[in-house]
XYZ file of C-alpha atoms in Angstrom:
613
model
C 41.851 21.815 13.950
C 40.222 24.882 15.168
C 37.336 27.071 13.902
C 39.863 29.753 13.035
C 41.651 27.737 10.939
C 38.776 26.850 8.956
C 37.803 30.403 8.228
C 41.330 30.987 7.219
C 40.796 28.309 4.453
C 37.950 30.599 2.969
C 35.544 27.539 4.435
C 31.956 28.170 5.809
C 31.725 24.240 6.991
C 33.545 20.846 6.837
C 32.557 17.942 4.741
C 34.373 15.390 7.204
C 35.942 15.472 10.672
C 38.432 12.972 11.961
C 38.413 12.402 15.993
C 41.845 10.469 16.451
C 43.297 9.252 19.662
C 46.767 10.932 18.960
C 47.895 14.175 18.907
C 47.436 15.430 15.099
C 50.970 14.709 13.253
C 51.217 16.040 9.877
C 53.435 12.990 8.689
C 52.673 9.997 6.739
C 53.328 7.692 9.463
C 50.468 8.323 11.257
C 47.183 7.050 9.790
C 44.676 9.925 10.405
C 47.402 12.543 8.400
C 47.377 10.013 6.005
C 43.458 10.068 5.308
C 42.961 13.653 6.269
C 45.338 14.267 2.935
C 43.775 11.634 1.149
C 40.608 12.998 1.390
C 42.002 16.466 0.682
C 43.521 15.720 -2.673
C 40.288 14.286 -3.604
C 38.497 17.445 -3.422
C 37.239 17.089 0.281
C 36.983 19.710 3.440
C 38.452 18.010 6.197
C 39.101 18.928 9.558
C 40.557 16.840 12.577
C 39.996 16.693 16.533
C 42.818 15.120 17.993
C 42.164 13.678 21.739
C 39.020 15.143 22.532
C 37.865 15.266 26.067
C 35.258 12.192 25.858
C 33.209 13.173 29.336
C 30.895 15.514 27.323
C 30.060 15.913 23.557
C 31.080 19.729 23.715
C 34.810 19.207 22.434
C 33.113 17.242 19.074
C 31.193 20.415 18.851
C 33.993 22.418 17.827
C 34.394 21.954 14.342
C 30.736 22.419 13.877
C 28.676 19.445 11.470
C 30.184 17.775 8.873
C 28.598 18.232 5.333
C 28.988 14.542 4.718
C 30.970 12.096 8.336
C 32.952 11.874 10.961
C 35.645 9.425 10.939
C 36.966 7.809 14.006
C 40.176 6.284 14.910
C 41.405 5.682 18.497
C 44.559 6.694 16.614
C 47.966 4.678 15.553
C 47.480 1.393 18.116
C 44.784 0.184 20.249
C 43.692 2.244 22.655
C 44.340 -0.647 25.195
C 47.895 -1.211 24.320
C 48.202 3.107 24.376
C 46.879 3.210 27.744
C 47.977 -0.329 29.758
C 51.127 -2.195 30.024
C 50.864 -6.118 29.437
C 50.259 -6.114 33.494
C 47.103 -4.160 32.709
C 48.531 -1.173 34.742
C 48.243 2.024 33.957
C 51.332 3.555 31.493
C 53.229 6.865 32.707
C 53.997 7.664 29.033
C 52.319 8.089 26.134
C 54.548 8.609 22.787
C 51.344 9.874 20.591
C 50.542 12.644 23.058
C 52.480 16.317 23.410
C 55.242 15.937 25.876
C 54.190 11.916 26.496
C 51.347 12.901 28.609
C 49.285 9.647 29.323
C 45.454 9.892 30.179
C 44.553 12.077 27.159
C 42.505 8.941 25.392
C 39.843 6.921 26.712
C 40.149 3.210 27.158
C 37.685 1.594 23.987
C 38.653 4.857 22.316
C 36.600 4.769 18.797
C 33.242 3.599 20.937
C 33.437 6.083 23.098
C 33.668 8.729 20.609
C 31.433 7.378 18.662
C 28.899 7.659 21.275
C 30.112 11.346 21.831
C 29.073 12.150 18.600
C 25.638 10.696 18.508
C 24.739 12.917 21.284
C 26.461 15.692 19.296
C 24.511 15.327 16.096
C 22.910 12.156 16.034
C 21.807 11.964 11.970
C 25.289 12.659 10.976
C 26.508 9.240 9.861
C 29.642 7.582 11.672
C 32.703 5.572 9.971
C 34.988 3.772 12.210
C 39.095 2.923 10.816
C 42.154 2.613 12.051
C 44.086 -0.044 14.156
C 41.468 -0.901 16.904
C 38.082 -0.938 14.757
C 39.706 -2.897 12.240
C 41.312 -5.793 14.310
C 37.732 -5.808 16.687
C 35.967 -5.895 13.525
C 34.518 -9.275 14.462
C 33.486 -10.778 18.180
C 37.163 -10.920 19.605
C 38.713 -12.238 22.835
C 39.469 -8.491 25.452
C 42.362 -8.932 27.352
C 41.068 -6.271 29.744
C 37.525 -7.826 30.391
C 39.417 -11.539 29.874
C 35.943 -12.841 28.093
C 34.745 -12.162 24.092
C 33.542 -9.017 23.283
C 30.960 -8.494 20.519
C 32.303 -6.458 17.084
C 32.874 -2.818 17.622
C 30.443 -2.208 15.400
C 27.900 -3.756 17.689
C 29.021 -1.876 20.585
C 29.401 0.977 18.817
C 26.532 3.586 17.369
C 28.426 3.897 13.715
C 27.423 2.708 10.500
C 30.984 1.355 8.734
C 34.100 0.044 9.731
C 36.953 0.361 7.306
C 39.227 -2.137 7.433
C 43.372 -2.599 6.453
C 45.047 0.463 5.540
C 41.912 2.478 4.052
C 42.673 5.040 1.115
C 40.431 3.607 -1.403
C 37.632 3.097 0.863
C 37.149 6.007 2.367
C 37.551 8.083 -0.803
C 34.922 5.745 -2.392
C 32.158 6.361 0.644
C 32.858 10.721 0.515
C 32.201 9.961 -3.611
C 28.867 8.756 -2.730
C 28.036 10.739 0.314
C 28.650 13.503 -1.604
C 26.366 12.098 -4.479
C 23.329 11.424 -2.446
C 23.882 8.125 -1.218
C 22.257 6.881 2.229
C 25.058 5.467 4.410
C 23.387 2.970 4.910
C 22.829 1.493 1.216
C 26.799 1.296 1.266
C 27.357 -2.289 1.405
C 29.456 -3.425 -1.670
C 32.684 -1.445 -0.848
C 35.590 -4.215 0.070
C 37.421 -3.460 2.722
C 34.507 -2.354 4.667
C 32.689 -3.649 7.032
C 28.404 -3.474 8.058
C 25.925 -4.064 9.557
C 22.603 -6.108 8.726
C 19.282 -6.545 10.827
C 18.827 -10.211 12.058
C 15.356 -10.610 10.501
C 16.901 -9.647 7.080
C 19.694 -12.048 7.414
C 17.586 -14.692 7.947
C 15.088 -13.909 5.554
C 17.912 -13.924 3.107
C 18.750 -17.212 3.730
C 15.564 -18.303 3.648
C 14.755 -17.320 0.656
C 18.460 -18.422 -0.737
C 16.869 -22.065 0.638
C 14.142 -21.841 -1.231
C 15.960 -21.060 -4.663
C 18.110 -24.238 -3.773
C 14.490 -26.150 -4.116
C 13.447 -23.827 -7.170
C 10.419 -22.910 -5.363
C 11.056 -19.293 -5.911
C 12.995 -17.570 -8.726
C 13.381 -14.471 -7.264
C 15.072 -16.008 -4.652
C 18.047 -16.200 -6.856
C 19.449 -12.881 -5.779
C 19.754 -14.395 -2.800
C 21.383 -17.342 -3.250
C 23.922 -15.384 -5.559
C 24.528 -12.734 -2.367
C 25.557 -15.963 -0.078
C 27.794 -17.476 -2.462
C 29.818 -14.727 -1.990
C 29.903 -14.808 1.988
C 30.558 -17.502 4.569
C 28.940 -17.320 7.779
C 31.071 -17.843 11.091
C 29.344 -19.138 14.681
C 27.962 -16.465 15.943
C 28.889 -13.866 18.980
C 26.594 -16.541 20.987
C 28.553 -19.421 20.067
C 32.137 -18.078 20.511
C 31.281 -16.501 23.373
C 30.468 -19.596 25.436
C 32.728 -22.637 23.185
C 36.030 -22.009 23.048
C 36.338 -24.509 20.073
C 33.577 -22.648 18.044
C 35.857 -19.408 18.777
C 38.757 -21.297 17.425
C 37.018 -22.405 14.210
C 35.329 -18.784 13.355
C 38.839 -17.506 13.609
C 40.376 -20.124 11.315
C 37.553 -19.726 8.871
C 37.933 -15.449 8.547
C 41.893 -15.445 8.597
C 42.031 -17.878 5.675
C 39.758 -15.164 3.737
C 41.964 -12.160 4.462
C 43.293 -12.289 0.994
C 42.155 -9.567 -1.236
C 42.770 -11.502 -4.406
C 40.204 -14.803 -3.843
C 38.705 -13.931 -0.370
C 35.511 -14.028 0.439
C 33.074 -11.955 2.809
C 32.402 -12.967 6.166
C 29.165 -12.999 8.426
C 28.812 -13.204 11.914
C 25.626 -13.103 13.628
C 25.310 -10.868 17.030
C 22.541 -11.222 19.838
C 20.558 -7.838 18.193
C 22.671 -7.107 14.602
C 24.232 -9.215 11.854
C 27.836 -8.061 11.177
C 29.210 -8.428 7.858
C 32.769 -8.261 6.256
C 33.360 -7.802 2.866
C 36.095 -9.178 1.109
C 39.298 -7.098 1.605
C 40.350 -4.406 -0.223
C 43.141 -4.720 -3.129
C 46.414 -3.220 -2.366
C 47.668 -0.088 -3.750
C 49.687 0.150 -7.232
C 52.967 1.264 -7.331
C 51.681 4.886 -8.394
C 49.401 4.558 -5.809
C 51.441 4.047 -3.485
C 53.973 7.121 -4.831
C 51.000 9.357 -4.381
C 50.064 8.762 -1.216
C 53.419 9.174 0.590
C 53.887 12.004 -1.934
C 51.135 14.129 -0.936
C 51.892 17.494 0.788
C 52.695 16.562 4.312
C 54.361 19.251 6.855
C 56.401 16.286 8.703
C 55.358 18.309 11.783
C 52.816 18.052 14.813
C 50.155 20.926 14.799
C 51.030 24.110 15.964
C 49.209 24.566 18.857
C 51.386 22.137 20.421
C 53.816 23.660 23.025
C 55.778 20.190 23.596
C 56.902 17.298 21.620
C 55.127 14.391 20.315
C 57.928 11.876 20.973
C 56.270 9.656 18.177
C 57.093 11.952 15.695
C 60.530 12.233 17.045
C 61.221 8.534 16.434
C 60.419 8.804 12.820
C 60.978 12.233 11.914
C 63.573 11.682 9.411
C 62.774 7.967 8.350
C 61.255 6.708 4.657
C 58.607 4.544 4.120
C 59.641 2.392 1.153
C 56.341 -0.640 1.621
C 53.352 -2.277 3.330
C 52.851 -5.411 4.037
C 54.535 -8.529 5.703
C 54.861 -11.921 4.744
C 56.341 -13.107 7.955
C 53.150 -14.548 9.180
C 54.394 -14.158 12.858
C 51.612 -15.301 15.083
C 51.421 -12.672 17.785
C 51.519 -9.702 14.955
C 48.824 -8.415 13.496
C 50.125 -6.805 10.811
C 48.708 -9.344 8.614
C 44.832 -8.986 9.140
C 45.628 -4.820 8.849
C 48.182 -4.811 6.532
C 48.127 -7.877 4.395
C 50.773 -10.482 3.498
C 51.664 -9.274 0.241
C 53.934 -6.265 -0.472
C 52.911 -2.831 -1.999
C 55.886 -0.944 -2.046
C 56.843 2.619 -3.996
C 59.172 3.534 -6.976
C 62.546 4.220 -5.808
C 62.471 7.568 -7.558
C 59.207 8.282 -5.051
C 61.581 7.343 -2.203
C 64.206 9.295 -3.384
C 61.836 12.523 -3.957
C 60.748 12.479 -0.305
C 64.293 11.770 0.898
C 65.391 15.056 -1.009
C 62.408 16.767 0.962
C 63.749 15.416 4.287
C 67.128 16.973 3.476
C 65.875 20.437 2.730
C 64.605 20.661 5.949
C 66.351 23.052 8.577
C 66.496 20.609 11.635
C 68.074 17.753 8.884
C 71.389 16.416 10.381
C 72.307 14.363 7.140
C 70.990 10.954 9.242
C 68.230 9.088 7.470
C 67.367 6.930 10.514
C 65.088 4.715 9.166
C 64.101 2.657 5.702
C 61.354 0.084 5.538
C 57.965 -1.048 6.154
C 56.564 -3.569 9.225
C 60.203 -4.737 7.967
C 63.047 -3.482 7.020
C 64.004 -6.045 4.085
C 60.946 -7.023 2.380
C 60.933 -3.922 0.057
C 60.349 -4.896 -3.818
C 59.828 -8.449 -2.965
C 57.079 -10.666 -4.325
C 55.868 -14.024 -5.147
C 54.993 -15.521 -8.863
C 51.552 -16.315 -7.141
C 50.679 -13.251 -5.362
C 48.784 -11.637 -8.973
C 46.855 -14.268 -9.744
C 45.670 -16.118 -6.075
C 46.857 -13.789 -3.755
C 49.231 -15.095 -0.791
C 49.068 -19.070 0.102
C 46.128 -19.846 2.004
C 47.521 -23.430 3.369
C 50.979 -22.301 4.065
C 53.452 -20.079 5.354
C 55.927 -17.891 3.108
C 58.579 -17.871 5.784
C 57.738 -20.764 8.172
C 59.021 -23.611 8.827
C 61.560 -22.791 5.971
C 61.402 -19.812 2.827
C 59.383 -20.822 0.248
C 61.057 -21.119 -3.031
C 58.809 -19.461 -4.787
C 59.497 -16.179 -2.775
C 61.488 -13.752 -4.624
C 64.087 -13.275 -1.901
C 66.748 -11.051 -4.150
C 67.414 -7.618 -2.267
C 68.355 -6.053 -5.593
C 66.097 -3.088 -5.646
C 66.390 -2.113 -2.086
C 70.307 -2.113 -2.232
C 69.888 -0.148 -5.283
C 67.458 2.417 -3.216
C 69.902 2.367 -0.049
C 72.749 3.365 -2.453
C 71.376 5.947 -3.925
C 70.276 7.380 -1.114
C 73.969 7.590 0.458
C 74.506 9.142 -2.640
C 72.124 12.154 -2.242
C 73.460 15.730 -1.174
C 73.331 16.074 2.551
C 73.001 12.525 3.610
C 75.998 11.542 5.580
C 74.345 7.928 6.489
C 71.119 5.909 6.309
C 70.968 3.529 9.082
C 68.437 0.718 9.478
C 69.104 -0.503 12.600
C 66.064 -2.299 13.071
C 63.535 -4.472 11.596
C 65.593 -6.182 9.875
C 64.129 -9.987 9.299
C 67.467 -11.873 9.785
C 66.199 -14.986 8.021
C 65.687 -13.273 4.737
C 68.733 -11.576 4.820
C 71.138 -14.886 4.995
C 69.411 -15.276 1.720
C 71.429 -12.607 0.324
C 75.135 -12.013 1.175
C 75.731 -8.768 -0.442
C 72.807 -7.183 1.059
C 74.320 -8.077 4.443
C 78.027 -6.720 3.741
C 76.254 -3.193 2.650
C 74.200 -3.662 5.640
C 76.971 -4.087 8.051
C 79.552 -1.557 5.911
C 76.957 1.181 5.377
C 73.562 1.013 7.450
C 73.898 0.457 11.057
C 75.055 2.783 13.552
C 76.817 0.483 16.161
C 73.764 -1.813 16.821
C 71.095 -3.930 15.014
C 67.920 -4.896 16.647
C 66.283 -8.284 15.564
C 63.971 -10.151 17.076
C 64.574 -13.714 17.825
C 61.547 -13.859 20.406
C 62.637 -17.055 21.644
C 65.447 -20.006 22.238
C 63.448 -22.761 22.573
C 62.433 -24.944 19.383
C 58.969 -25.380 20.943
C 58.012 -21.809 21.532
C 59.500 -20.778 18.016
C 57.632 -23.374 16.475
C 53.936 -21.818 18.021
C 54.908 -18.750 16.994
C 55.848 -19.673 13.175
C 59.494 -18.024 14.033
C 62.806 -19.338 12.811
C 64.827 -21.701 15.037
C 67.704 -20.750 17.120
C 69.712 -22.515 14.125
C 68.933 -20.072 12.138
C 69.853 -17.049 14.624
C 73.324 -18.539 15.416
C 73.730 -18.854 11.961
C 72.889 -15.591 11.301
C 74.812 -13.787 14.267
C 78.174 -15.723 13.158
C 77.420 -14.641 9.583
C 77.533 -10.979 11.069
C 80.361 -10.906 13.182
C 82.300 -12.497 10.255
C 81.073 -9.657 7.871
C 81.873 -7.053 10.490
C 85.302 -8.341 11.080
C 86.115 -8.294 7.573
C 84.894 -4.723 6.958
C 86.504 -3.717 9.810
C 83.724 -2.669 11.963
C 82.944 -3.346 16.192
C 78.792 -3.776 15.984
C 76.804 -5.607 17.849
C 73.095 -7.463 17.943
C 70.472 -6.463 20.153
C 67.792 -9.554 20.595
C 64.158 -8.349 21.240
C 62.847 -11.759 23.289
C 59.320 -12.458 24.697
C 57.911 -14.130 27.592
C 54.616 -15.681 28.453
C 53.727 -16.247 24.600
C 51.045 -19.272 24.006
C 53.011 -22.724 24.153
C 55.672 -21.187 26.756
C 56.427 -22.856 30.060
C 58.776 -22.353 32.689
C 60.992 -25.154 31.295
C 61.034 -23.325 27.976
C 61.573 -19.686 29.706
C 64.644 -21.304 31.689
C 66.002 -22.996 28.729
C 65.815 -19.178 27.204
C 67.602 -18.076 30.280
C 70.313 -20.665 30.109
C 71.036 -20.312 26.345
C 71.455 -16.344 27.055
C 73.878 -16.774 29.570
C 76.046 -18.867 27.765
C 76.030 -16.657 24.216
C 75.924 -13.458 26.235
C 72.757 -12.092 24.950
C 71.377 -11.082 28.523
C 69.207 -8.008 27.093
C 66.660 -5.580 29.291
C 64.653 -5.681 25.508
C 62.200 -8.054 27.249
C 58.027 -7.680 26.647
C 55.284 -9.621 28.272
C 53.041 -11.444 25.641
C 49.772 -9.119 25.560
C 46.602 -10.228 23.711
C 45.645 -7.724 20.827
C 42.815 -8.655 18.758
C 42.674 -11.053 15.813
C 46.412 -12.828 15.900
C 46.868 -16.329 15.821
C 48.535 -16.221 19.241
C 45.421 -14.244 21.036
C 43.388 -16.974 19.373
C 45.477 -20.128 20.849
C 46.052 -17.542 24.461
C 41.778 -17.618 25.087
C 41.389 -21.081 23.607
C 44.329 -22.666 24.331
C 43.647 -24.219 20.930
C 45.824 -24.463 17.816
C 43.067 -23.318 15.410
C 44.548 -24.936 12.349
C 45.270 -28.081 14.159
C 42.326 -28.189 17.189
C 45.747 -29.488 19.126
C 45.791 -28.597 22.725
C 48.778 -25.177 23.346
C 50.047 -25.071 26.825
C 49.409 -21.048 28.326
C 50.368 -19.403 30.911
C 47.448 -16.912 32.122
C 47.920 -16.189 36.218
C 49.711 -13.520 36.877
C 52.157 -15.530 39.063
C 53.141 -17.130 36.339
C 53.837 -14.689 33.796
C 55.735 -12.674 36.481
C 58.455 -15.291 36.740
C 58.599 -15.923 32.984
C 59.077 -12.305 32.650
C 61.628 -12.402 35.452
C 63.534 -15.769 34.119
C 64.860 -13.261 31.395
C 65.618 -10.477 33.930
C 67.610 -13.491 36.142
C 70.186 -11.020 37.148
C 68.275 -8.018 38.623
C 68.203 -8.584 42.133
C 64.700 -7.301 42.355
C 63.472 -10.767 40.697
C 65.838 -12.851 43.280
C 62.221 -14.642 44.673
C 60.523 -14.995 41.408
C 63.495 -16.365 39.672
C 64.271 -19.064 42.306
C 60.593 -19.723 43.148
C 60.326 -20.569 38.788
C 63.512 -22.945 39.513
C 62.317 -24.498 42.289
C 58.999 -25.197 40.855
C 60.250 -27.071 38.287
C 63.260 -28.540 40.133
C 66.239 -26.800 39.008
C 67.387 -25.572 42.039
C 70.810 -26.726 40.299
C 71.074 -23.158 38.678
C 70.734 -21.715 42.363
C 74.652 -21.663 43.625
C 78.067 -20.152 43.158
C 79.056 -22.117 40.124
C 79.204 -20.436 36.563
C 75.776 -21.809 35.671
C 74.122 -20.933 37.688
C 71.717 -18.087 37.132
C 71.457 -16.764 40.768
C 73.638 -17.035 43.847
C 72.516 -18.863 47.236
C 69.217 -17.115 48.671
C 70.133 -13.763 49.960
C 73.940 -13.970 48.492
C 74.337 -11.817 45.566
């Protein structure tokens, strides 16, 4: 990270610089340790800025040139969701920043460094990756501008976007950097993204046209080249018709699938942008030698505070990628995927040994899992050979039967863990997708007897059948069957734990009927919870999709949303009922919709007489 450093390596220059968002954590949680030590172990010089001052180009001066890129990430979210709450107000905290310091990234993070760097050295070539370049890898709706924005890649002077999680690719474009290649030749790589000049994109296609009429043989090429791509409306088109927004987004999610997708094109006002087909996932020994590579599990040195990040997941494992929840507010999907990579136990068990060797260890492993805590080692018949369903969900409306749903392997991984030296208890007290785990009873007596420390956090979302059902989330059924299920299984191991519900307001399909109905169902089951968030639009999830369109884009059917402010306040404040600050809002919701029946003394009601508390 600093010149010194790289003279203390016996280096006289870099072959490629990551500029991150984040402080620089040396764990593999964060995705710019991850690729810095990717790159390493394949035979690269790498060096890393973390949160450059982005007013000048001196502080991407530091590190000198790179040999061969610089990589850019605005780090391990969107710089939007980093820097603004849901209300679009400024945070106070920051966890990826030394002592929680907020301000320390720009807002539109990777084009703004990006344009740092072409001042800096403008013929050094650019890749973008990470969370916010992959999931504004096409035009996408900006919750902070409320209209479409063109790709990042058309805003932004790079040359690649590398999309999903991003070892293979960006080894692959250092292999031929470093043998000669122009950047800009490097178009077959999946999992990558470029970008094509509009009079070459439609010469293509017309000379694919004229091989369809067998005017012109050598035309072929070009037929052959659009076979393998599908072209979406353009940033034109999506930017002015909601409906033509809704259909390029149903069109590129069903090609997400690295096994039979195909490559997507999207023409822009002065570029073409093109998608190839997505990467394939990592083996199993793959995966082991990722997380196995020699990571310090620390934050730089030069830090003199915390990065409170790094304290949340300090002493937590890894075990997969992936989620086949196909929950439509989460992106984790279109980064991720929706089939499971996950390690060898023994690879888990190696790294657990590590954590246990350190000094600070407390013998508490606070954390096992992936985007979820349960879906380690699972897999579907079909996954190998077609790749996750294109026309339905794994989990939604009910489990698929072909889902391998067995938590064998992971409760053999959880036990022996409890079993190594110097682990008093591995807790997973989150993440935990409660629908899966009613699928297997013995996985939820260990869970209960052995892995949670008092509480478990799930995430319902919602009450109401109609909000649920927009957001491809079990019913309450479900929940009620699973929270009896675990204060039975609690009771007879003799343990006093309880749920925590993570809920949402203001999601797509959500009125103030539904948001009451939430309210009502929590005061009768005692579930009143402060874990509350506002539905905020991140790029390239279903429910961002139906928020600007207020389209189902698999159905075209019409989705009720709640945009003013107003509004969303006293959904929000519906699940708060019993803060006094949210007295008006709440009764101004109920008397909107005439339930001023739940205003009043009696046990239903959510809030006393105005002014009586």
């Amino acid at each position: 990270m600093s010149p010194e450093e790289v003279k203390a390596r016996g280096w006289e220059e870099l072959d490629i610089i990551l500029i991150s968002g984040d402080a620089y954590i040396d764990h593999s949680s964060f995705g710019t340790a991850i690729i810095g030590r990717v790159l390493e172990d394949a035979g690269f010089r790498v060096g890393v800025i973390a949160q450059p001052r982005w007013d000048s180009p001196e502080d991407f001066k530091k590190l000198g040139k790179p040999r061969l890129f610089f990589s850019v990430s605005a780090g391990n979210t969107d710089s939007m969701v980093s820097n603004l709450t849901p209300g679009l107000k400024p945070r106070e905290k920051d966890v990826y920043s030394p002592g929680g310091k907020a301000g320390l990234r720009p807002n539109r993070a990777v084009i703004i460094y990006s344009n740092r760097i072409k001042e800096a050295f403008p013929e050094v070539p650019i890749v973008m990756g990470g969370i916010e370049a992959s999931l504004r890898r096409f035009a996408h709706y900006d919750y902070l501008s409320d209209k479409v924005r063109q790709s990042i890649l058309a805003d932004a002077p790079a040359d690649l976007i590398v999309y999903g999680m991003g070892e293979l690719q960006i080894v692959e474009i250092a292999k031929r950097l470093q043998a000669g290649e122009d950047i800009r030749n490097i178009r077959d790589i999946p999992g990558t993204v470029w970008k094509m000049e509009v009079k070459a994109w439609k010469e293509l296609k017309e000379r694919a046209e004229k091989s369809k009429q067998k005017d012109e043989k050598i035309a072929e090429d070009a037929a052959t080249f659009l076979k393998q791509y599908l072209e979406i409306p353009s940033f034109s088109e999506v930017s002015q018709d909601k409906t033509a927004f809704a259909k390029a987004f149903r069109i590129y999610f069903a090609e997400q699938n690295p096994v039979t997708g195909k490559g997507i094109v999207q023409p822009h006002p002065k570029t073409v942008i093109v998608q190839n087909r997505p990467m394939r996932l990592l083996t199993e020994a793959e995966m082991d030698h990722v997380y196995e590579l020699p990571f310090t599990g620390e934050t730089h040195p030069s830090y003199t505070e915390p990065v409170p990040a790094l304290e949340m997941v300090r002493f937590s494992l890894t075990t997969h990628r992936g989620c086949f929840g196909g929950c439509a507010f989460c992106a984790i999907t279109e980064h991720q995927g929706r089939m499971i990579a996950s390690r060898s136990i023994e690879s888990v068990l190696r790294e657990a040994k590590k954590l246990t060797e350190k000094p600070d260890f407390k013998g508490i492993i606070n954390g096992v899992g992936g985007p979820s805590a349960n879906m380690y080692g699972m897999e579907c018949k079909t996954w190998e050979k077609k790749g996750a369903c294109l026309d339905k969900s794994c989990l939604y409306p009910r489990i698929c039967p072909a889902l391998d749903t067995s938590h064998k392997k992971l409760l053999e991984l959880l036990r022996r863990l409890r079993e190594l030296p110097g682990v008093k208890h591995v807790f997973t007290g989150y993440g935990v997708r409660y629908d899966l785990a009613l699928k297997d009873e013995e996985y939820l007596e260990e869970l209960c007897t052995y892995h949670i420390s008092g509480q478990l956090r799930i995430a319902p979302e919602h009450f109401s059948r109609q909000v649920t059902n927009v957001m491809c989330k079990p019913g309450r059924e479900v929940y009620e069957k699973f929270t009896q299920k675990f204060t039975d299984v609690n009771r007879k191991c003799g343990k006093e734990q309880y749920i925590v519900n993570y809920l949402m307001s203001g999601h797509p399909g959500c009125t103030l009927e539904d948001m009451i109905e939430m309210a009502e169902y929590v005061r009768d089951h005692g579930g009143y919870t402060e874990q509350v968030q506002d539905f905020t639009p991140t790029p390239m999830t279903v429910s961002t999709c139906m928020y600007y369109t207020g389209l189902d884009p698999f159905t075209g059917k019409k989705v009720y949303v709640a945009k003013g402010k107003k509004e969303k306040a006293m959904q929000r404040a519906l699940m708060h009922y019993r803060n006094p600050a949210n007295y008006e809002l709440v009764y101004e919701a109920l008397e909107k919709v005439g339930r001023l029946d739940l205003v009043g003394n009696a046990h239903k009601c959510l809030i006393r007489r105005k002014g009586k508390w």
